Tab-separated table of C-alpha atoms in Angstrom:
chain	number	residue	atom	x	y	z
A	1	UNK	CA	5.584	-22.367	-27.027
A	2	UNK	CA	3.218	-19.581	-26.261
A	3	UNK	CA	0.578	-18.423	-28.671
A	4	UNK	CA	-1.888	-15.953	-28.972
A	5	UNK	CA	-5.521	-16.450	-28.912
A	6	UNK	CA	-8.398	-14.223	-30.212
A	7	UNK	CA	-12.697	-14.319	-30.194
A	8	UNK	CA	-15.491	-11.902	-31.027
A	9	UNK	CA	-18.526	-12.257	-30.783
A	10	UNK	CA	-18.945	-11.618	-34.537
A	11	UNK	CA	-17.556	-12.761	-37.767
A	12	UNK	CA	-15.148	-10.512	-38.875
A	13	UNK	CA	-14.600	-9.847	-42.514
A	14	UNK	CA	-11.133	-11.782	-43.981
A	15	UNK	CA	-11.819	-14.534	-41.351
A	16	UNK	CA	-13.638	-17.549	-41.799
A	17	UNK	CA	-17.066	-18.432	-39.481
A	18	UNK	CA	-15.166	-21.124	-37.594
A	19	UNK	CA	-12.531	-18.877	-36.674
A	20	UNK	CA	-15.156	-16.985	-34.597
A	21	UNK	CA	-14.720	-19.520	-31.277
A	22	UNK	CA	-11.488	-19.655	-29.399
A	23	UNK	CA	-8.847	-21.643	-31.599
A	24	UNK	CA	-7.322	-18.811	-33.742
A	25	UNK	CA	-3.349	-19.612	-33.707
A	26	UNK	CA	-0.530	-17.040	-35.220
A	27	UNK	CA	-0.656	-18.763	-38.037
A	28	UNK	CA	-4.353	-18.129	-38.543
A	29	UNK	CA	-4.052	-14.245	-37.758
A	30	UNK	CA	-1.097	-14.298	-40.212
A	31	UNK	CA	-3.525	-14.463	-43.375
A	32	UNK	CA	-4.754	-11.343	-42.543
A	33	UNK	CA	-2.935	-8.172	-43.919
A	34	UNK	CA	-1.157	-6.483	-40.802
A	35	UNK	CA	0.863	-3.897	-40.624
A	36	UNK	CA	4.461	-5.200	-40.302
A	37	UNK	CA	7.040	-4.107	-37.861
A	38	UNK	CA	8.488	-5.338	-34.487
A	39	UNK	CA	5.969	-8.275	-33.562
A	40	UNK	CA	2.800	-9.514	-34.338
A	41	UNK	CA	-0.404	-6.479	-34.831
A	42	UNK	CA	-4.035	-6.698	-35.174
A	43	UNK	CA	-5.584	-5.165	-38.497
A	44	UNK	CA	-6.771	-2.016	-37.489
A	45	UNK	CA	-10.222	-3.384	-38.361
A	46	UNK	CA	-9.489	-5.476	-35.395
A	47	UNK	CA	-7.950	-3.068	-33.081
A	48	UNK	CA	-11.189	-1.077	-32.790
A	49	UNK	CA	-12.949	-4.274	-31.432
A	50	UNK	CA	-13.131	-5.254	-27.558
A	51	UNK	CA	-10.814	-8.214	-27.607
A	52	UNK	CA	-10.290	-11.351	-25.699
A	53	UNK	CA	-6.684	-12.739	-24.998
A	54	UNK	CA	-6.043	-16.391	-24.581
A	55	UNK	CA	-2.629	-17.352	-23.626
A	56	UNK	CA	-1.721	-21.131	-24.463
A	57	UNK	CA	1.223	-23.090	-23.546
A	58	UNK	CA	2.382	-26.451	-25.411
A	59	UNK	CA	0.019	-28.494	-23.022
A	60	UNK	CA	-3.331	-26.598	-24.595
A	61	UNK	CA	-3.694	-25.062	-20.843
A	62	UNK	CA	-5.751	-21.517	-21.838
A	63	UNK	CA	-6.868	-18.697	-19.687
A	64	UNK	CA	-8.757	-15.992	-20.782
A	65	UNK	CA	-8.353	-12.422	-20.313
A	66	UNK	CA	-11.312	-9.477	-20.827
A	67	UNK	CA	-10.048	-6.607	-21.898
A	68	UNK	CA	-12.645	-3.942	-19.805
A	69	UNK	CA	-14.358	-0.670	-20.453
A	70	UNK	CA	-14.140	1.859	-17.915
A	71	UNK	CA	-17.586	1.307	-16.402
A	72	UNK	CA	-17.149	-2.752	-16.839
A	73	UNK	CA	-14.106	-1.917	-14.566
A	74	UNK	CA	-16.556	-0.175	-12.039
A	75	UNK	CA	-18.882	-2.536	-11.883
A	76	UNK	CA	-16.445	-5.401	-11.048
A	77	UNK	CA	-15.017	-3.403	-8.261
A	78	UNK	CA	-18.151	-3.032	-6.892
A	79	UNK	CA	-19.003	-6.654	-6.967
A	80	UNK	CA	-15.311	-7.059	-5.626
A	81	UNK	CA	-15.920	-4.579	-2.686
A	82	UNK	CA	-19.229	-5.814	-2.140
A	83	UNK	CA	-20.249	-6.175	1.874
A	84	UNK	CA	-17.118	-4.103	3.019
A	85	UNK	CA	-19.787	-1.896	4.609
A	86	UNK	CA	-17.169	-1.232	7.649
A	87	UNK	CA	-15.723	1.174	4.965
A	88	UNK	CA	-17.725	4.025	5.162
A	89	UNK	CA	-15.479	7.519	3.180
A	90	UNK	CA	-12.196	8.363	1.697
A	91	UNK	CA	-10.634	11.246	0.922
A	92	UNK	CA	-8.157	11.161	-1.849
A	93	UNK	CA	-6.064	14.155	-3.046
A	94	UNK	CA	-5.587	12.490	-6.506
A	95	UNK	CA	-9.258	13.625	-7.067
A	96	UNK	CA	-9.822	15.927	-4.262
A	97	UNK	CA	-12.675	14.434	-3.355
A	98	UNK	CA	-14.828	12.156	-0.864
A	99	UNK	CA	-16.609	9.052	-1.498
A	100	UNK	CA	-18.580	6.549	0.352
A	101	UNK	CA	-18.551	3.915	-2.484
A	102	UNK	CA	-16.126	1.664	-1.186
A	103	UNK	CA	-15.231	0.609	-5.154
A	104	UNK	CA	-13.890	4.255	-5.633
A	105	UNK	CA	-11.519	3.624	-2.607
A	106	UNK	CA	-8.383	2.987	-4.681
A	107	UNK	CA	-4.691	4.619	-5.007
A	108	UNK	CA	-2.977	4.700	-8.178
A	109	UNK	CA	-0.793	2.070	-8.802
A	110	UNK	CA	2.054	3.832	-9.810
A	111	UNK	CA	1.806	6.173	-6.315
A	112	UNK	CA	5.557	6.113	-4.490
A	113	UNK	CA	3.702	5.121	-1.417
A	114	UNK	CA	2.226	1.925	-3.156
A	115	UNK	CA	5.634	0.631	-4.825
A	116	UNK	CA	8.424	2.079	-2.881
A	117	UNK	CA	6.975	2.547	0.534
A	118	UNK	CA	7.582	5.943	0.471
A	119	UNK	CA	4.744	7.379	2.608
A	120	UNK	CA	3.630	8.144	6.573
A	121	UNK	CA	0.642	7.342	8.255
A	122	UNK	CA	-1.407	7.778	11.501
A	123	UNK	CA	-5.216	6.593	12.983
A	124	UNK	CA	-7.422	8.694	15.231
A	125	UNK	CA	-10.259	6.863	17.058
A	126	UNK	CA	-14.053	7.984	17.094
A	127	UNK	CA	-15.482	8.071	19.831
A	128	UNK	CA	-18.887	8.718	19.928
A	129	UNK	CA	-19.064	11.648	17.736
A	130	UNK	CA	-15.408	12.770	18.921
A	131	UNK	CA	-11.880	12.221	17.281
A	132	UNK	CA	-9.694	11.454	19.866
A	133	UNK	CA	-6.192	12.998	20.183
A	134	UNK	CA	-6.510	14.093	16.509
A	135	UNK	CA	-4.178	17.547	17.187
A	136	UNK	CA	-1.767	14.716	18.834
A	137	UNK	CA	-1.818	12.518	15.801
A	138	UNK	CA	-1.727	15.206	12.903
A	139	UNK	CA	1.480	16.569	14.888
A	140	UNK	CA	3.339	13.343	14.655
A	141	UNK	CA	2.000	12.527	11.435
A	142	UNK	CA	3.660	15.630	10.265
A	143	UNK	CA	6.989	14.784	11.840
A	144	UNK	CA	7.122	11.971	10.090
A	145	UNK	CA	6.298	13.338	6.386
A	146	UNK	CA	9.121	15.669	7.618
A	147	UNK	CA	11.686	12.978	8.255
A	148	UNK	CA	10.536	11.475	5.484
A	149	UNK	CA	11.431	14.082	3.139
A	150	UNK	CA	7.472	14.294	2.013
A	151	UNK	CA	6.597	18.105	1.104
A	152	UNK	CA	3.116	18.321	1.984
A	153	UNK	CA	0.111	18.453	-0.333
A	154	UNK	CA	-1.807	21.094	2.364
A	155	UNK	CA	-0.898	23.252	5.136
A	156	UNK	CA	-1.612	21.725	8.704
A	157	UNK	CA	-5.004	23.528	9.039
A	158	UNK	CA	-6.319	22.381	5.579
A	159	UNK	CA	-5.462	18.647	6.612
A	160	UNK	CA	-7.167	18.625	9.738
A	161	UNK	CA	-9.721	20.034	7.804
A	162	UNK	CA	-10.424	17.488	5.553
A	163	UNK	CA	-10.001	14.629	8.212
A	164	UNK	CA	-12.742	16.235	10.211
A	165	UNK	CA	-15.110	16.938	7.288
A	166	UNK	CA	-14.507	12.926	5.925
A	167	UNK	CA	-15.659	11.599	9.525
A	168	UNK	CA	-18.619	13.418	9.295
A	169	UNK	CA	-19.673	12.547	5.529
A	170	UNK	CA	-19.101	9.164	6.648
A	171	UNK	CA	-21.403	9.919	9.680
A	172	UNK	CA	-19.589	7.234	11.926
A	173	UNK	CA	-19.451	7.665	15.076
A	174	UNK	CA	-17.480	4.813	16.743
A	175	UNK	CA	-14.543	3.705	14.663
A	176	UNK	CA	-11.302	4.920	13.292
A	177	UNK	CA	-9.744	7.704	11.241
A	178	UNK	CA	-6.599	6.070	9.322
A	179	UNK	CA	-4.604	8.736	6.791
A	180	UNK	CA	-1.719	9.064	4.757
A	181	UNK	CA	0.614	11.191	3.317
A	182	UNK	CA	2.644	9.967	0.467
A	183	UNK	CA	5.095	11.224	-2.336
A	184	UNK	CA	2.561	10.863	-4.537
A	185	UNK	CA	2.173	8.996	-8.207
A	186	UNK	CA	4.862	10.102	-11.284
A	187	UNK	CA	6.517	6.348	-11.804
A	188	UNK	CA	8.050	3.455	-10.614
A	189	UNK	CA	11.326	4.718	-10.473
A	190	UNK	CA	13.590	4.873	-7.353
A	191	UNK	CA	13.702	8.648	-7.169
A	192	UNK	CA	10.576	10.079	-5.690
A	193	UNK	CA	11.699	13.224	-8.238
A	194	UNK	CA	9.486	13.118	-11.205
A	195	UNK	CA	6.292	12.283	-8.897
A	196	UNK	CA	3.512	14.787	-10.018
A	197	UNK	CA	2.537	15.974	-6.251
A	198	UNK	CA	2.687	14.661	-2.820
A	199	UNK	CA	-0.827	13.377	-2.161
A	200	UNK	CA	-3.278	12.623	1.100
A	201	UNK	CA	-5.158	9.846	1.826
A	202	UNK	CA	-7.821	9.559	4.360
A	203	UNK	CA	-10.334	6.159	4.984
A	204	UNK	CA	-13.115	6.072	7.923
A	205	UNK	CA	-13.301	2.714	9.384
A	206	UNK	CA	-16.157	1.115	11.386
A	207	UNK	CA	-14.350	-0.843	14.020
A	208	UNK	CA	-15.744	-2.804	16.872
A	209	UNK	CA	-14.441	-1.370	20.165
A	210	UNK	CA	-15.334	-4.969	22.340
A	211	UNK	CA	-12.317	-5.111	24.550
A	212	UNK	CA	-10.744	-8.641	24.867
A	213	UNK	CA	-10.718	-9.279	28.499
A	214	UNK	CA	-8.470	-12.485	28.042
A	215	UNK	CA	-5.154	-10.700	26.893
A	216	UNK	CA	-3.463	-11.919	24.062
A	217	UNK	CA	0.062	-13.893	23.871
A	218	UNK	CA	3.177	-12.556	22.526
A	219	UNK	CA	5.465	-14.392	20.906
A	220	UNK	CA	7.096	-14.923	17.337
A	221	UNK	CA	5.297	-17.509	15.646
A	222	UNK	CA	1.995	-18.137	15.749
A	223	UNK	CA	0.426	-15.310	18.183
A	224	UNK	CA	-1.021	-12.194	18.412
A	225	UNK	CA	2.181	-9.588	18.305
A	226	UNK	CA	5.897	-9.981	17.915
A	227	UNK	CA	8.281	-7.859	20.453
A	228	UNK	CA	10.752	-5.934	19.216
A	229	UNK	CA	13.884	-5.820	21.416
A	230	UNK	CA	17.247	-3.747	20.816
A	231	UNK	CA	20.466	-4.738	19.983
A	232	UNK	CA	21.345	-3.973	23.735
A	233	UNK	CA	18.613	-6.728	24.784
A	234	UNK	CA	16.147	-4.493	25.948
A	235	UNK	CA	12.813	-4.477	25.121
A	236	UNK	CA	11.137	-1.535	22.422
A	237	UNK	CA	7.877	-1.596	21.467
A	238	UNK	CA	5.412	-4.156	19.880
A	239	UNK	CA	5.020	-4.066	15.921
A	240	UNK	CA	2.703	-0.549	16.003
A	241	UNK	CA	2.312	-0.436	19.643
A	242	UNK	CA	4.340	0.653	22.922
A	243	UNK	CA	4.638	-2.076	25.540
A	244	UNK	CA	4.186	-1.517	29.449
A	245	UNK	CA	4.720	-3.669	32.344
A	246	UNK	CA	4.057	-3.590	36.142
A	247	UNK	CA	6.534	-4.655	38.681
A	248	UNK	CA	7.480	-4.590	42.084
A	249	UNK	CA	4.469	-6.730	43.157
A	250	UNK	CA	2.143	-4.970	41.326
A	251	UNK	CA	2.966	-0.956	42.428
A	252	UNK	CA	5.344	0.548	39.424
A	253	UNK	CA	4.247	0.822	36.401
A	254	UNK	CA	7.339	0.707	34.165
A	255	UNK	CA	7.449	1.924	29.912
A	256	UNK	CA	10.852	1.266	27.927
A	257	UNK	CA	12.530	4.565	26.363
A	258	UNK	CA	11.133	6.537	23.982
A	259	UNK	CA	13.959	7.323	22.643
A	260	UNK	CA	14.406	5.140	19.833
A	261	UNK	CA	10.754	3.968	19.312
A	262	UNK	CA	7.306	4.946	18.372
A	263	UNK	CA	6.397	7.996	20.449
A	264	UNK	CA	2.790	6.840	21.249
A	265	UNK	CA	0.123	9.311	21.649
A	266	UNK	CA	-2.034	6.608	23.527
A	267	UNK	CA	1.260	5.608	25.587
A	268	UNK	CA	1.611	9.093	26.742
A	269	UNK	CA	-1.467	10.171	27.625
A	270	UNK	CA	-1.761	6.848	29.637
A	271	UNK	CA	0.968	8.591	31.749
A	272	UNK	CA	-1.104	11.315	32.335
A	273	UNK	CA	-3.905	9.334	33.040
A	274	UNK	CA	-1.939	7.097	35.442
A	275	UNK	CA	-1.495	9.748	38.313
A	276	UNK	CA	-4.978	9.150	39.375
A	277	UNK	CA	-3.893	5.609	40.394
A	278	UNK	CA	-1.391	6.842	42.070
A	279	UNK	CA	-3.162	9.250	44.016
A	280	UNK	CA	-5.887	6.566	44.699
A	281	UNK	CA	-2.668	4.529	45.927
A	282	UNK	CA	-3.361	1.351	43.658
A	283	UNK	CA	0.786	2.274	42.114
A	284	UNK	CA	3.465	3.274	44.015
A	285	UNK	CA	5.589	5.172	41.426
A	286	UNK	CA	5.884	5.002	37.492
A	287	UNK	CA	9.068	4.993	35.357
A	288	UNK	CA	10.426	5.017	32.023
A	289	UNK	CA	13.361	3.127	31.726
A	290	UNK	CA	15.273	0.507	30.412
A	291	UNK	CA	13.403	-2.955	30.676
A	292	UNK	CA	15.597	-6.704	29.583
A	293	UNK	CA	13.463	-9.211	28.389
A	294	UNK	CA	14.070	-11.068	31.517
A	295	UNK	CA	12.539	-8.817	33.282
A	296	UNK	CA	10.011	-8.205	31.136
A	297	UNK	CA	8.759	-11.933	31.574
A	298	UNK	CA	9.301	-11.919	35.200
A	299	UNK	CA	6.042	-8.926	35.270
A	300	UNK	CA	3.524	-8.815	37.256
A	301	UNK	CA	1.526	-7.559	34.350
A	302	UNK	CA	2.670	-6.790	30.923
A	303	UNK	CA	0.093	-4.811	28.354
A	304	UNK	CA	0.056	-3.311	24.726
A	305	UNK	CA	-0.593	0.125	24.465
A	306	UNK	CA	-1.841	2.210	21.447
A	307	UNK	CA	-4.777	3.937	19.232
A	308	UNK	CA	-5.925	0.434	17.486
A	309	UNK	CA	-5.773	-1.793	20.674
A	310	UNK	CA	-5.886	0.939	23.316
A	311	UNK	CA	-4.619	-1.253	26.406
A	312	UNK	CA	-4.805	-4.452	25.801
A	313	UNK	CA	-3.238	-7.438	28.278
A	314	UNK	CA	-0.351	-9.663	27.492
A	315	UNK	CA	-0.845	-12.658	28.963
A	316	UNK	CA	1.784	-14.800	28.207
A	317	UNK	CA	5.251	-14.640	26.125
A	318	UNK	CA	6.802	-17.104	24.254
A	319	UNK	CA	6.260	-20.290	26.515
A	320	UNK	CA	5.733	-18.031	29.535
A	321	UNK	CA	2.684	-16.841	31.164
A	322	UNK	CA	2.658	-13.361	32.594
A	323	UNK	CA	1.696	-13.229	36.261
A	324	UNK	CA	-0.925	-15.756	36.953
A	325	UNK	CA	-1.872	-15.511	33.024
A	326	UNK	CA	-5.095	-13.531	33.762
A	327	UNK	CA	-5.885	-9.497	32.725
A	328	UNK	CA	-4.262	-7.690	36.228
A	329	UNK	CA	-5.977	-5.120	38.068
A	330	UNK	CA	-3.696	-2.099	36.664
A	331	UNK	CA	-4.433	-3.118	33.160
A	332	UNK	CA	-8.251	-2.752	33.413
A	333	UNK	CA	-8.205	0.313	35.576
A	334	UNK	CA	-6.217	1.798	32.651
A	335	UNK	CA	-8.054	1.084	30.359
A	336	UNK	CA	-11.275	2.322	32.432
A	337	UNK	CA	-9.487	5.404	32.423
A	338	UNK	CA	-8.607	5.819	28.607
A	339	UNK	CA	-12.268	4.933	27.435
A	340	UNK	CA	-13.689	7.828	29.909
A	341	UNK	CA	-11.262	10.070	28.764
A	342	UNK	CA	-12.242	9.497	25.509
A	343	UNK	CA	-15.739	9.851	25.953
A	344	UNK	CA	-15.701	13.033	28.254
A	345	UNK	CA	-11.778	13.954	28.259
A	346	UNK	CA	-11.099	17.951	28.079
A	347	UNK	CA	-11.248	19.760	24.647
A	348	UNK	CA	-7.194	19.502	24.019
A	349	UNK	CA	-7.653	15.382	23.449
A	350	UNK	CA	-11.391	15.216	21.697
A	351	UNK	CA	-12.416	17.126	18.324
A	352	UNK	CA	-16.648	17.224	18.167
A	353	UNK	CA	-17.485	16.158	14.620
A	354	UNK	CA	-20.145	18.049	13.145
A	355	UNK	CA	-22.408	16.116	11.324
C-alpha cells in the first residue's frame, strides 16, 4: 500500500511535536480538518508551507522528494551543469534571448520537438573566427522545416542573424554551431495544432578538431558508426554522415546517390575540392553511383564524410579490414584540402564573425 508522508521544519498548530520528523501516515493527517472532496488535501494552513513528499511502500522503503522554489531550481541546475564549460551560448526563441550560463540552456518540456520529434536541425563549424558553409547549412536547414511542415519563427535573414550574433557572444572561435527549428511548445498532444509558435534553437559548442589518424571501424555492434544500406543492397550513408570509397586501385573516387539520402554540404563541397587531385593526377576520375556492399568492402579506401567528422577513415567493416587497414593517401589529402578551405576558402563557404 502506498502512503503519503509529510515534514516541516516546524511544529505546526493541530499536530503534535513528534509528528514534526518523517512518520506522519494518512491516518495521522486525517485528524486534521481538510477540506473534503475527491482525495486526500492539505489544510490550507499547510498548503502555504514548502513541503516534503515521502512515498512509502508496504516494505517501509521511503524516498524523499523537495518540492523547489524557482531560484532553488537554478541553483541545482547550476551545480548539475557544473564543468560543461565546452558550452559556451544559446539562443532560444522561447525567451528571445542569449545566454552563456549553461544552467539556462534548457527547452520546455512540453516543446513538439522534445516529445514528438517534430523538429529539424543542422551544425556549422568554426573555424578560426569563420562559420563554415553557414549559407549552405541555413539553406538545407530550411528545406527541411519545409518538408517538415514547420512555419518558421523568422525570415531567412533574421536566422542567420541570430546564428552569427550567438557565435560571437560566445566568442569561440574553433568549434561548432548546432540549431534547431521546431514546432514549438502548446502540449503533448499528437497534433502540432495548438502549439503557441514555432521556435529556434541555437547552442555554440567548443569541440576539439584533433583528427583521428587511425580511422574508425564500421560495423553494427560495438563500433564507431552503423551503415545504412537500401532495400536494393546498396549502400546510403552512415547514421549523419555520407560515405565515400576509392576504387580501381586507388584512382576513382566513388559517392553513393544522393538521391534518397542526406544531401551533405561537406560531401559536396569535397567534390569540388576533389578536382585538384585530379588535376595533380593522384585520381583518375570521380563518380556518383550506385555502390553494393560487396563492393564497398572490397575498397581500396572507404571514409566518412560530414560537418562533425569532416573526413574521417574507415578502416575496417564488420570483420573486414579496408585496404591494408591503415588511413589511404586520398583520405588525408582530402581532408588537407577541407581544413584549408576552411581556414582560407573564398567568401561563398566562410562567414567572418565579428566579435
Amino acid at each position: 500500500m502506498i502512503s503519503l508522508f509529510a515534514c516541516f521544519p516546524e511544529s505546526i498548530a493541530s499536530f503534535s511535536p513528534e509528528f514534526t520528523v518523517n512518520t506522519w501516515n494518512l491516518r495521522s493527517l486525517s485528524q486534521v480538518p481538510c477540506s473534503l472532496g475527491h482525495g486526500f488535501r492539505f489544510p490550507r494552513q499547510l498548503r502555504r508551507l514548502r513541503t516534503i513528499l515521502t512515498c512509502s511502500d508496504s516494505s517501509s522503503q521511503s524516498w524523499n522528494v523537495p518540492v523547489l522554489s524557482s531560484s532553488e531550481v537554478i541553483d541545482r541546475l547550476k551545480q548539475a551543469r557544473k564543468g560543461q564549460q565546452q558550452f559556451l551560448a544559446m539562443y532560444s526563441s522561447v525567451v528571445d534571448g542569449i545566454t552563456t550560463d549553461p544552467a539556462a540552456m534548457v527547452l520546455p518540456l512540453d516543446d513538439h520537438m522534445v516529445h514528438r520529434g517534430h523538429g529539424v536541425f543542422d551544425t556549422a563549424m568554426i573555424i578560426n573566427g569563420y562559420l563554415y558553409e553557414l549559407d549552405q547549412h541555413l539553406d538545407r536547414i530550411l528545406r527541411s522545416a519545409s518538408m517538415a511542415k514547420i512555419p518558421l519563427p523568422f525570415d531567412r535573414e533574421t536566422i542567420k542573424r541570430i546564428l552569427i550574433q550567438t557565435v560571437s557572444v560566445s566568442g569561440c572561435r574553433d568549434g561548432s554551431l548546432r540549431y534547431w527549428l521546431s514546432a514549438g511548445p502548446g502540449d503533448f498532444l499528437l497534433s502540432p495544432s495548438q502549439c503557441l509558435k514555432p521556435t529556434l534553437y541555437a547552442i555554440v559548442i567548443k569541440t576539439n578538431l584533433a583528427i583521428n589518424p587511425t580511422g574508425v571501424k564500421a560495423e553494427a555492434n560495438g563500433a564507431y558508426a552503423g551503415i545504412w544500406v537500401s532495400e536494393d543492397g546498396f549502400i546510403a550513408e552512415g547514421p549523419n554522415m555520407n560515405v565515400a570509397f576509392v576504387v580501381n586501385g586507388g584512382k576513382e573516387l566513388v559517392m553513393p546517390r544522393f538521391d534518397n539520402v542526406l544531401s551533405g554540404c561537406t560531401a559536396k563541397r569535397t567534390l569540388t575540392l576533389v578536382e585538384q587531385l585530379l588535376s595533380k593526377g593522384m585520381l583518375k576520375s570521380v563518380k556518383v553511383m550506385d555502390v553494393t556492399v560487396e563492393d564497398g568492402k572490397k575498397a581500396d579506401e572507404m571514409m566518412l564524410i560530414g560537418s562533425g567528422v569532416l573526413i574521417r577513415p574507415v578502416i575496417q567493416w564488420d570483420e573486414e579490414f579496408i585496404g591494408d587497414g591503415k588511413e589511404g593517401p586520398i583520405a588525408k589529402a582530402l581532408l588537407d584540402l577541407l581544413l584549408e578551405d576552411m581556414r582560407s576558402g573564398p567568401p561563398s563557404v566562410r562567414v567572418l564573425i565579428p566579435y
